[in-house]
Every structure is written in structure tokens, then in C-alpha cells.
């Protein structure tokens, strides 16, 4: 039961609480059925989840890539796959909630024993602590060996898709950077402001912009993961990479001065956000920057795909970027992967899909549209715009760290607790209270 509960928790199936149920001899698939009723009560999306009818040659691909440059990248991959093989892709992308709705639908289908052929999932804890731990994924080490991928993917990425048994369970299709501040180039120039590199520079720039009648920082937190997303970059700036890692490893004090400072800085930054932040999502917030109504936004570089692919803005001319203040030389990674669910339809066709995702041509087709960079080290970087080329270079040189907001840095139950802490902080703005709550979550989930 414990293993299945973890899977549901990270997939956002709702407010299922992870409990240490024990009983290590239980059959995980049988336990999935026990938990099924609870998950199906969580959200209309899960209730309405039905697998499509598939023909013999269909390969069903499940993701939450329905907007911005991500849909364009996915459709380009599908077109390439169908041209190169005799298979047909059934695109079961689920819109809404920045993946939350999709994860609920996926959880409902997995527990019903009706998995898609392959599905999108973030690397590291999101993959390994859930579906791999639940025994719901087939190892694809054989595919990595056939394609020689161990030689072309960074070891740090391979580790994030490798289980405790030494088997590899998914194919990384991209790498996103989480800690980026994007800005409207014209707005900065008109107001004599440069992209801030420190928190103090951010406050100074924000004051100048605010006095000029421009919203300094665009935020869209009607999908509240953006709060954790924004804070994790601020935390990294205050803590530095070593303490950042130690915190999520359960080896450091969450009430330390560095953590307190991160919430103090976040409070200062949130004094300069748009009034309607709670009604907007990340794309809406990015649109404010694109339109010149706001100067900056802190977002992962899927925003670069949104600016360049959807809005046809020119990097370095229309929009500019930098690491979030205080994180130069540090790169918080968000890695999308696809795997091979046990019992999914059309195994042979799915293996060919995964083979395309891991190829140079597949990654160089998808990532320039998505706004991400390839996970491979031998990509044709000339196919990427200025943003992609700079990010690719920094990925090679910067210190790489996992993202909490995107389920890579910590177990899913700790991430859920952090989300609640940030929601409360947004209304009460109490740094000590937030740090104390995270310390309790660490005691419960990082040190158990």
C-alpha cells in the first residue's frame, strides 16, 4: 500500500496522505486496487478518465503538453515518428493545471490497470519514488545499451532515471532550467534598468520600475506550484548549492538563517508583483511581460518557448534573461522523460517511440520548439536560438541541482507539504513560521 500511495501522491491525484503503512510483503498491484476508490474521488479529470480505443498499430502517448511551445514540439515529434515508422500516435495530452489534471487522469488509469503506451514524467524522485517503486514500469536498460546512450547522456542525468536495482526506467527528452528571470528588453531599457544579479539589485530595480508605473515582477499563482517554483530559486541564492542539497537530503536545519533569509527575500520580492496574480497562471504572467505591462517574471525556460514559438518574440531583442538573482553558476534542472509502463498497449511501437525520443534528431526537433535544451551532449546546437545556445553552454559548466517544485529534489510528500507552506506564507508572510513548518516536514519525510 505504501508504494502505491507514493505513486498517487506525486501524480497529484489529490490530497491522499502518504502514511507509513508498513506491510512490506503486500502485493503492490493489489494495494493499488485498494487505493483506487480514494483517487477516483479526486477531481473531475480523474473521474472522467477513459482510455481511448486503439488499433493494433496505435501508440498512445500521454502528456500535459497542450500549450505554448510544448504542443508544437510534441506534434513535431509525432509527425517525425509517423513518417519513420508504420505506427500511428494517439495523442492523449491533458490540458490544465500545469500537469496536475494530467497526473490525476494518469493515476486513475494506472490504478485501473489501463496504462497508456508511454507517459511524461519528471526524472528523479517523481519517477523513481512512484511508478518505479510501485513496480509499474518495465526497465529499458536494453534500449540504452542498444543505442549506446550511456556515452551521450551526462552521468548526472542517467542517475536520475536509474532505480535502486541498477536498471534504467525512462528516456530523458529534454532539460529545462528552473531558475531564470525573463524580462521585456524595451521596458528595461526605457527605465534604465538592467537585469538584477543579486537580491539587492532586484529591489533597487523594482523600486525604479514601480515609480515609473510598471509592474516590476509578474506572478501567476492561481496554479500554486509557481510559488514553490519562485521560492526554490530564492532559497538556492540564500543557501548556496551545498546547503540546498543538504536540506533536501535531510542533513541540514530548515530553521537555519539561510532558509529564514530566503523567505524574507521572497516577501520583499512579492511586494512588487501584479495585483491580479491569484487570477493568472504562468502563461498569463508571461504575457504581461511580453506586452510590456510588467518588466520581469521568474519562470522555467518553457517561458522561452512561449515567447519565441507562440508569441514570435526575438531573444535578446524582445526578451532578455538571466539566472534568478544570486544563482549565477547554478542550474536547477527540470527533466522530462518517458518510460515503458508494464502492460501498456503496443510495446514494440512504444519502444520505437522511446528510441526516437533519445535520438539526436528527435531531441533537436523537439527542444528548439519547446524552449528547452537537449539532454544529450552531442546535439546540433546550431539549431537552437540564442537562449537555447546560452543555456546549453551553461548546462555544461554550471553546478546542476534538482528542482523541488517539479518533484525531483524531495519525496512527493515533502513537496506536497512545501506547497502548503508556500500557500500559507503567501497570506501570512511569516518567515519563521514557514521555516518551522518545513522543519516539521523534513522530520516527517526526509529523515524517516
Coordinates of N, CA, C and O in Angstrom, one line a residue, residues 160-286:
X160 N 19.4 9.9 -12.6 CA 18.0 10.4 -12.2 C 17.0 9.5 -12.8 O 15.8 9.7 -12.6
X161 N 17.4 8.6 -13.7 CA 16.4 7.6 -14.3 C 16.7 6.2 -14.0 O 16.2 5.3 -14.6
X162 N 17.7 6.0 -13.1 CA 18.1 4.7 -12.7 C 17.6 4.3 -11.3 O 17.8 5.1 -10.4
X163 N 17.0 3.1 -11.2 CA 16.4 2.7 -10.0 C 17.5 2.1 -9.1 O 18.7 1.9 -9.4
X164 N 17.1 1.8 -7.8 CA 18.0 1.2 -6.9 C 18.5 -0.2 -7.3 O 19.5 -0.7 -6.9
X165 N 17.8 -0.8 -8.3 CA 18.2 -2.1 -8.8 C 19.2 -2.0 -9.9 O 19.6 -3.0 -10.5
X166 N 19.6 -0.8 -10.3 CA 20.6 -0.6 -11.3 C 20.0 -0.5 -12.7 O 20.7 -0.3 -13.7
X167 N 18.7 -0.7 -12.8 CA 18.0 -0.7 -14.1 C 17.6 0.7 -14.5 O 17.3 1.5 -13.6
X168 N 17.6 1.0 -15.8 CA 17.2 2.3 -16.3 C 15.7 2.3 -16.7 O 15.3 1.3 -17.4
X169 N 14.9 3.3 -16.3 CA 13.5 3.2 -16.5 C 12.8 4.2 -17.4 O 11.6 4.2 -17.6
X170 N 13.6 5.2 -17.9 CA 12.9 6.1 -18.8 C 14.0 6.8 -19.7 O 15.2 6.6 -19.5
X171 N 13.5 7.6 -20.7 CA 14.4 8.3 -21.6 C 14.2 9.8 -21.4 O 13.1 10.3 -21.6
X172 N 15.2 10.5 -21.0 CA 15.1 12.0 -20.9 C 15.0 12.6 -22.3 O 15.9 12.3 -23.2
X173 N 14.0 13.4 -22.5 CA 13.9 14.1 -23.8 C 14.4 15.5 -23.8 O 14.7 16.1 -24.9
X174 N 14.5 16.1 -22.6 CA 15.0 17.5 -22.6 C 15.5 17.8 -21.2 O 15.5 17.0 -20.3
X175 N 16.0 19.1 -21.1 CA 16.4 19.6 -19.9 C 15.9 21.1 -19.8 O 16.2 21.8 -20.8
X176 N 15.2 21.4 -18.8 CA 14.7 22.8 -18.6 C 15.6 23.4 -17.5 O 16.0 22.7 -16.6
X177 N 15.7 24.7 -17.5 CA 16.3 25.4 -16.4 C 15.1 26.1 -15.6 O 14.3 26.8 -16.2
X178 N 15.1 25.9 -14.3 CA 14.0 26.4 -13.5 C 14.3 27.8 -13.0 O 13.4 28.7 -13.0
X179 N 15.6 28.1 -12.7 CA 15.9 29.4 -12.1 C 16.3 30.5 -13.1 O 17.5 30.8 -13.3
X180 N 15.3 31.0 -13.8 CA 15.5 32.1 -14.8 C 14.6 33.2 -14.5 O 13.4 33.0 -14.2
X181 N 15.1 34.4 -14.7 CA 14.3 35.6 -14.7 C 14.3 36.1 -16.2 O 15.3 36.4 -16.8
X182 N 13.1 36.3 -16.7 CA 12.9 36.8 -18.1 C 12.4 38.2 -18.0 O 11.6 38.6 -17.0
X183 N 12.7 39.0 -18.9 CA 12.3 40.4 -18.9 C 12.1 41.0 -20.3 O 12.6 40.5 -21.3
X184 N 11.2 42.0 -20.3 CA 10.9 42.7 -21.5 C 12.1 43.7 -21.8 O 12.3 44.6 -21.0
X185 N 12.8 43.5 -22.9 CA 14.0 44.3 -23.1 C 13.7 45.8 -23.2 O 14.5 46.6 -22.7
X186 N 12.6 46.1 -23.9 CA 12.3 47.5 -24.1 C 12.0 48.2 -22.8 O 12.4 49.4 -22.6
X187 N 11.2 47.5 -22.0 CA 10.8 48.1 -20.7 C 12.1 48.4 -19.8 O 12.2 49.4 -19.2
X188 N 13.0 47.4 -19.8 CA 14.2 47.7 -19.0 C 15.0 48.9 -19.6 O 15.4 49.7 -18.8
X189 N 15.1 48.9 -20.9 CA 15.9 50.0 -21.5 C 15.3 51.4 -21.3 O 15.9 52.3 -20.9
X190 N 13.9 51.4 -21.4 CA 13.2 52.7 -21.3 C 13.4 53.2 -19.8 O 13.3 54.5 -19.6
X191 N 13.5 52.3 -18.9 CA 13.6 52.8 -17.5 C 15.0 52.7 -16.9 O 15.2 52.9 -15.7
X192 N 16.0 52.5 -17.8 CA 17.4 52.5 -17.4 C 17.7 51.4 -16.3 O 18.5 51.6 -15.4
X193 N 17.1 50.2 -16.5 CA 17.3 49.2 -15.5 C 17.9 48.0 -16.2 O 17.6 47.6 -17.4
X194 N 18.8 47.3 -15.5 CA 19.5 46.1 -16.1 C 18.9 44.9 -15.3 O 18.5 45.0 -14.1
X195 N 19.1 43.7 -15.9 CA 18.6 42.5 -15.2 C 19.4 42.4 -13.9 O 20.6 42.5 -13.9
X196 N 18.7 42.2 -12.8 CA 19.4 42.1 -11.5 C 20.2 40.8 -11.3 O 19.7 39.7 -11.7
X197 N 21.3 40.9 -10.7 CA 22.1 39.7 -10.4 C 22.1 39.3 -9.0 O 22.6 38.2 -8.6
X198 N 21.7 40.2 -8.1 CA 21.6 39.9 -6.7 C 20.2 40.4 -6.2 O 19.5 41.1 -6.9
X199 N 19.9 40.0 -5.0 CA 18.6 40.4 -4.4 C 18.6 41.9 -4.2 O 17.5 42.5 -4.5
X200 N 19.7 42.5 -3.8 CA 19.7 43.9 -3.6 C 19.5 44.6 -4.9 O 18.8 45.7 -4.9
X201 N 20.1 44.2 -6.0 CA 19.9 44.8 -7.3 C 18.4 44.6 -7.7 O 17.9 45.5 -8.4
X202 N 17.8 43.5 -7.4 CA 16.4 43.3 -7.7 C 15.5 44.3 -7.1 O 14.7 44.9 -7.7
X203 N 15.7 44.5 -5.8 CA 14.9 45.5 -5.0 C 15.1 46.9 -5.6 O 14.1 47.7 -5.8
X204 N 16.4 47.3 -5.9 CA 16.6 48.6 -6.5 C 15.9 48.8 -7.8 O 15.3 49.8 -8.1
X205 N 16.0 47.7 -8.7 CA 15.4 47.8 -10.0 C 13.9 47.8 -9.9 O 13.2 48.6 -10.6
X206 N 13.4 47.1 -8.9 CA 11.9 47.0 -8.7 C 11.4 48.4 -8.3 O 10.3 48.8 -8.7
X207 N 12.1 49.0 -7.4 CA 11.7 50.3 -6.9 C 11.6 51.3 -8.1 O 10.7 52.1 -8.2
X208 N 12.6 51.3 -9.0 CA 12.7 52.2 -10.1 C 11.5 51.9 -11.1 O 10.8 52.9 -11.5
X209 N 11.2 50.7 -11.3 CA 10.2 50.3 -12.2 C 8.8 50.7 -11.6 O 7.9 51.2 -12.3
X210 N 8.6 50.5 -10.4 CA 7.4 50.8 -9.7 C 7.1 52.3 -9.7 O 6.0 52.7 -10.0
X211 N 8.1 53.1 -9.5 CA 8.0 54.5 -9.5 C 7.6 55.0 -10.9 O 7.0 56.0 -11.1
X212 N 8.0 54.2 -12.0 CA 7.7 54.6 -13.3 C 6.4 54.1 -13.8 O 6.0 54.2 -14.9
X213 N 5.7 53.4 -12.9 CA 4.3 52.9 -13.2 C 4.3 51.5 -13.9 O 3.3 51.1 -14.4
X214 N 5.4 50.8 -13.8 CA 5.5 49.5 -14.4 C 5.5 48.4 -13.3 O 6.2 48.6 -12.3
X215 N 4.7 47.4 -13.5 CA 4.7 46.3 -12.5 C 6.1 45.6 -12.6 O 6.5 45.1 -13.7
X216 N 6.9 45.6 -11.5 CA 8.2 45.0 -11.6 C 8.3 43.5 -11.9 O 9.1 43.1 -12.7
X217 N 7.4 42.8 -11.2 CA 7.5 41.3 -11.3 C 6.1 40.7 -11.5 O 5.2 40.9 -10.7
X218 N 6.0 40.0 -12.6 CA 4.7 39.3 -12.9 C 4.7 37.9 -12.3 O 5.7 37.1 -12.4
X219 N 3.6 37.6 -11.6 CA 3.4 36.3 -11.0 C 2.0 35.8 -11.3 O 1.1 36.6 -11.3
X220 N 1.9 34.5 -11.6 CA 0.6 33.9 -11.8 C 0.5 32.7 -10.9 O 1.1 31.6 -11.2
X221 N -0.1 32.8 -9.8 CA -0.2 31.7 -8.8 C -1.6 31.2 -8.6 O -1.9 30.7 -7.5
X222 N -2.4 31.3 -9.6 CA -3.7 30.5 -9.5 C -3.4 29.0 -9.6 O -4.2 28.2 -9.2
X223 N -2.2 28.7 -10.2 CA -1.7 27.3 -10.1 C -0.5 27.5 -9.1 O 0.6 28.0 -9.4
X224 N -0.7 27.0 -7.9 CA 0.2 27.4 -6.8 C 1.6 26.8 -6.8 O 2.4 27.2 -6.0
X225 N 1.8 25.9 -7.7 CA 3.2 25.4 -7.9 C 4.2 26.5 -8.2 O 5.4 26.4 -7.9
X226 N 3.6 27.6 -8.8 CA 4.5 28.7 -9.2 C 5.2 29.3 -7.9 O 6.2 30.0 -8.0
X227 N 4.5 29.2 -6.8 CA 5.0 29.8 -5.6 C 6.3 29.0 -5.1 O 7.3 29.6 -4.8
X228 N 6.2 27.7 -5.2 CA 7.3 26.9 -4.8 C 8.4 27.1 -5.9 O 9.6 27.1 -5.5
X229 N 8.0 27.2 -7.1 CA 9.0 27.4 -8.2 C 9.8 28.7 -8.0 O 11.0 28.7 -8.1
X230 N 9.1 29.8 -7.6 CA 9.8 31.0 -7.4 C 10.7 30.9 -6.2 O 11.8 31.4 -6.2
X231 N 10.2 30.3 -5.1 CA 10.9 30.3 -3.9 C 12.2 29.4 -4.0 O 13.2 29.7 -3.4
X232 N 12.1 28.3 -4.7 CA 13.3 27.4 -4.7 C 14.5 28.1 -5.3 O 15.6 27.9 -4.9
X233 N 14.3 29.1 -6.3 CA 15.5 29.8 -6.8 C 16.0 30.8 -5.7 O 17.2 31.0 -5.6
X234 N 15.1 31.4 -5.0 CA 15.5 32.3 -3.9 C 16.2 31.6 -2.8 O 17.2 32.0 -2.2
X235 N 15.7 30.4 -2.5 CA 16.3 29.5 -1.5 C 17.8 29.2 -1.9 O 18.7 29.2 -1.1
X236 N 17.9 28.8 -3.2 CA 19.3 28.5 -3.7 C 20.2 29.7 -3.5 O 21.4 29.5 -3.2
X237 N 19.7 30.8 -3.8 CA 20.5 32.0 -3.7 C 21.0 32.3 -2.3 O 22.1 32.6 -2.0
X238 N 20.1 32.1 -1.3 CA 20.5 32.3 0.1 C 21.3 31.1 0.7 O 22.2 31.4 1.4
X239 N 21.0 29.9 0.3 CA 21.6 28.8 0.9 C 22.9 28.4 0.2 O 23.8 27.8 0.8
X240 N 23.0 28.6 -1.1 CA 24.1 28.0 -1.9 C 23.9 26.6 -2.2 O 23.1 25.9 -1.5
X241 N 24.6 26.0 -3.1 CA 24.3 24.7 -3.6 C 24.5 23.6 -2.5 O 23.8 22.6 -2.5
X242 N 25.6 23.7 -1.7 CA 25.8 22.6 -0.7 C 24.7 22.5 0.3 O 24.2 21.4 0.6
X243 N 24.3 23.7 0.9 CA 23.3 23.6 1.9 C 21.9 23.3 1.2 O 21.1 22.6 1.8
X244 N 21.7 23.7 0.0 CA 20.5 23.4 -0.8 C 20.4 21.9 -0.8 O 19.3 21.3 -0.6
X245 N 21.4 21.2 -1.2 CA 21.4 19.7 -1.3 C 21.2 19.1 0.1 O 20.4 18.1 0.2
X246 N 21.9 19.6 1.0 CA 21.8 19.0 2.4 C 20.4 19.1 3.0 O 20.0 18.3 3.7
X247 N 19.8 20.3 2.7 CA 18.4 20.5 3.2 C 17.5 19.4 2.7 O 16.8 18.7 3.4
X248 N 17.6 19.1 1.4 CA 16.6 18.1 0.8 C 17.1 16.7 1.1 O 16.3 15.7 0.9
X249 N 18.3 16.5 1.5 CA 18.8 15.2 1.9 C 18.5 14.9 3.4 O 18.8 13.9 3.9
X250 N 17.9 15.9 4.0 CA 17.5 15.7 5.4 C 18.7 15.9 6.3 O 18.7 15.4 7.5
X251 N 19.8 16.5 5.9 CA 21.0 16.6 6.6 C 21.3 18.0 7.1 O 22.4 18.3 7.5
X252 N 20.4 18.9 7.0 CA 20.6 20.3 7.4 C 19.3 20.8 8.1 O 18.2 20.3 8.0
X253 N 19.5 22.0 8.8 CA 18.4 22.5 9.6 C 17.6 23.5 8.8 O 18.1 24.5 8.3
X254 N 16.3 23.2 8.7 CA 15.4 24.0 7.9 C 15.1 25.3 8.6 O 14.4 26.2 8.0
X255 N 15.4 25.5 9.8 CA 15.2 26.8 10.5 C 16.5 27.6 10.5 O 16.6 28.6 11.3
X256 N 17.5 27.2 9.7 CA 18.7 28.0 9.7 C 18.5 29.4 9.2 O 17.5 29.7 8.5
X257 N 19.5 30.3 9.4 CA 19.4 31.7 9.0 C 19.2 31.8 7.5 O 18.5 32.7 7.0
X258 N 19.8 30.9 6.7 CA 19.7 31.0 5.2 C 18.3 30.7 4.8 O 17.8 31.4 3.8
X259 N 17.6 29.8 5.4 CA 16.2 29.5 5.0 C 15.3 30.6 5.4 O 14.5 31.1 4.6
X260 N 15.5 31.1 6.6 CA 14.8 32.3 7.1 C 15.0 33.5 6.1 O 14.0 34.1 5.7
X261 N 16.2 33.7 5.7 CA 16.5 34.8 4.8 C 15.8 34.6 3.4 O 15.3 35.5 2.8
X262 N 15.7 33.3 3.0 CA 15.0 33.1 1.7 C 13.6 33.6 1.7 O 13.0 34.1 0.8
X263 N 12.9 33.3 2.8 CA 11.5 33.8 3.0 C 11.4 35.3 3.1 O 10.5 35.9 2.7
X264 N 12.4 35.9 3.8 CA 12.4 37.3 3.9 C 12.6 38.0 2.6 O 11.9 39.0 2.2
X265 N 13.5 37.4 1.8 CA 13.7 37.9 0.4 C 12.5 37.7 -0.5 O 12.1 38.6 -1.3
X266 N 11.8 36.5 -0.3 CA 10.6 36.3 -1.1 C 9.5 37.3 -0.7 O 8.8 37.8 -1.6
X267 N 9.4 37.6 0.5 CA 8.4 38.6 1.0 C 8.7 39.9 0.3 O 7.8 40.6 -0.2
X268 N 10.0 40.3 0.3 CA 10.3 41.6 -0.4 C 10.0 41.6 -1.9 O 9.4 42.5 -2.4
X269 N 10.3 40.5 -2.5 CA 10.0 40.4 -4.0 C 8.5 40.4 -4.2 O 8.1 41.1 -5.2
X270 N 7.7 39.8 -3.4 CA 6.3 39.8 -3.6 C 5.6 41.1 -3.3 O 4.4 41.3 -3.6
X271 N 6.4 42.1 -2.8 CA 5.8 43.4 -2.7 C 5.8 44.1 -4.0 O 5.2 45.2 -4.1
X272 N 6.3 43.5 -5.0 CA 6.4 44.2 -6.3 C 5.7 43.4 -7.4 O 6.0 43.6 -8.6
X273 N 4.7 42.5 -7.1 CA 4.1 41.7 -8.1 C 2.7 42.3 -8.5 O 2.3 43.3 -7.9
X274 N 2.2 41.8 -9.6 CA 0.9 42.3 -10.1 C -0.2 42.0 -9.1 O -0.3 41.0 -8.5
X275 N -1.2 42.9 -9.1 CA -2.3 42.8 -8.1 C -3.2 41.6 -8.4 O -3.8 41.0 -7.5
X276 N -3.3 41.2 -9.7 CA -4.2 40.1 -10.1 C -3.4 38.8 -10.2 O -3.9 37.9 -10.9
X277 N -2.3 38.6 -9.4 CA -1.5 37.4 -9.6 C -2.3 36.1 -9.3 O -2.1 35.1 -9.9
X278 N -3.3 36.2 -8.3 CA -4.0 35.0 -8.0 C -5.0 34.5 -9.1 O -5.5 33.4 -9.0
X279 N -5.2 35.4 -10.0 CA -6.2 35.0 -11.1 C -5.4 34.6 -12.4 O -6.1 34.2 -13.4
X280 N -4.1 34.6 -12.3 CA -3.3 34.3 -13.5 C -2.5 33.0 -13.3 O -2.1 32.7 -12.2
X281 N -2.2 32.3 -14.5 CA -1.3 31.2 -14.5 C 0.1 31.7 -15.0 O 0.2 32.9 -15.3
X282 N 1.0 30.8 -15.2 CA 2.4 31.3 -15.6 C 2.4 31.9 -17.0 O 3.1 32.9 -17.3
X283 N 1.5 31.4 -17.9 CA 1.5 32.0 -19.2 C 0.9 33.4 -19.2 O 1.3 34.3 -19.9
X284 N -0.2 33.5 -18.4 CA -0.8 34.9 -18.2 C 0.2 35.9 -17.7 O 0.3 37.0 -18.1
X285 N 1.0 35.4 -16.7 CA 2.1 36.3 -16.2 C 3.1 36.6 -17.2 O 3.6 37.8 -17.3
X286 N 3.5 35.6 -18.0 CA 4.5 35.8 -19.0 C 3.9 36.8 -20.1 O 4.7 37.6 -20.7

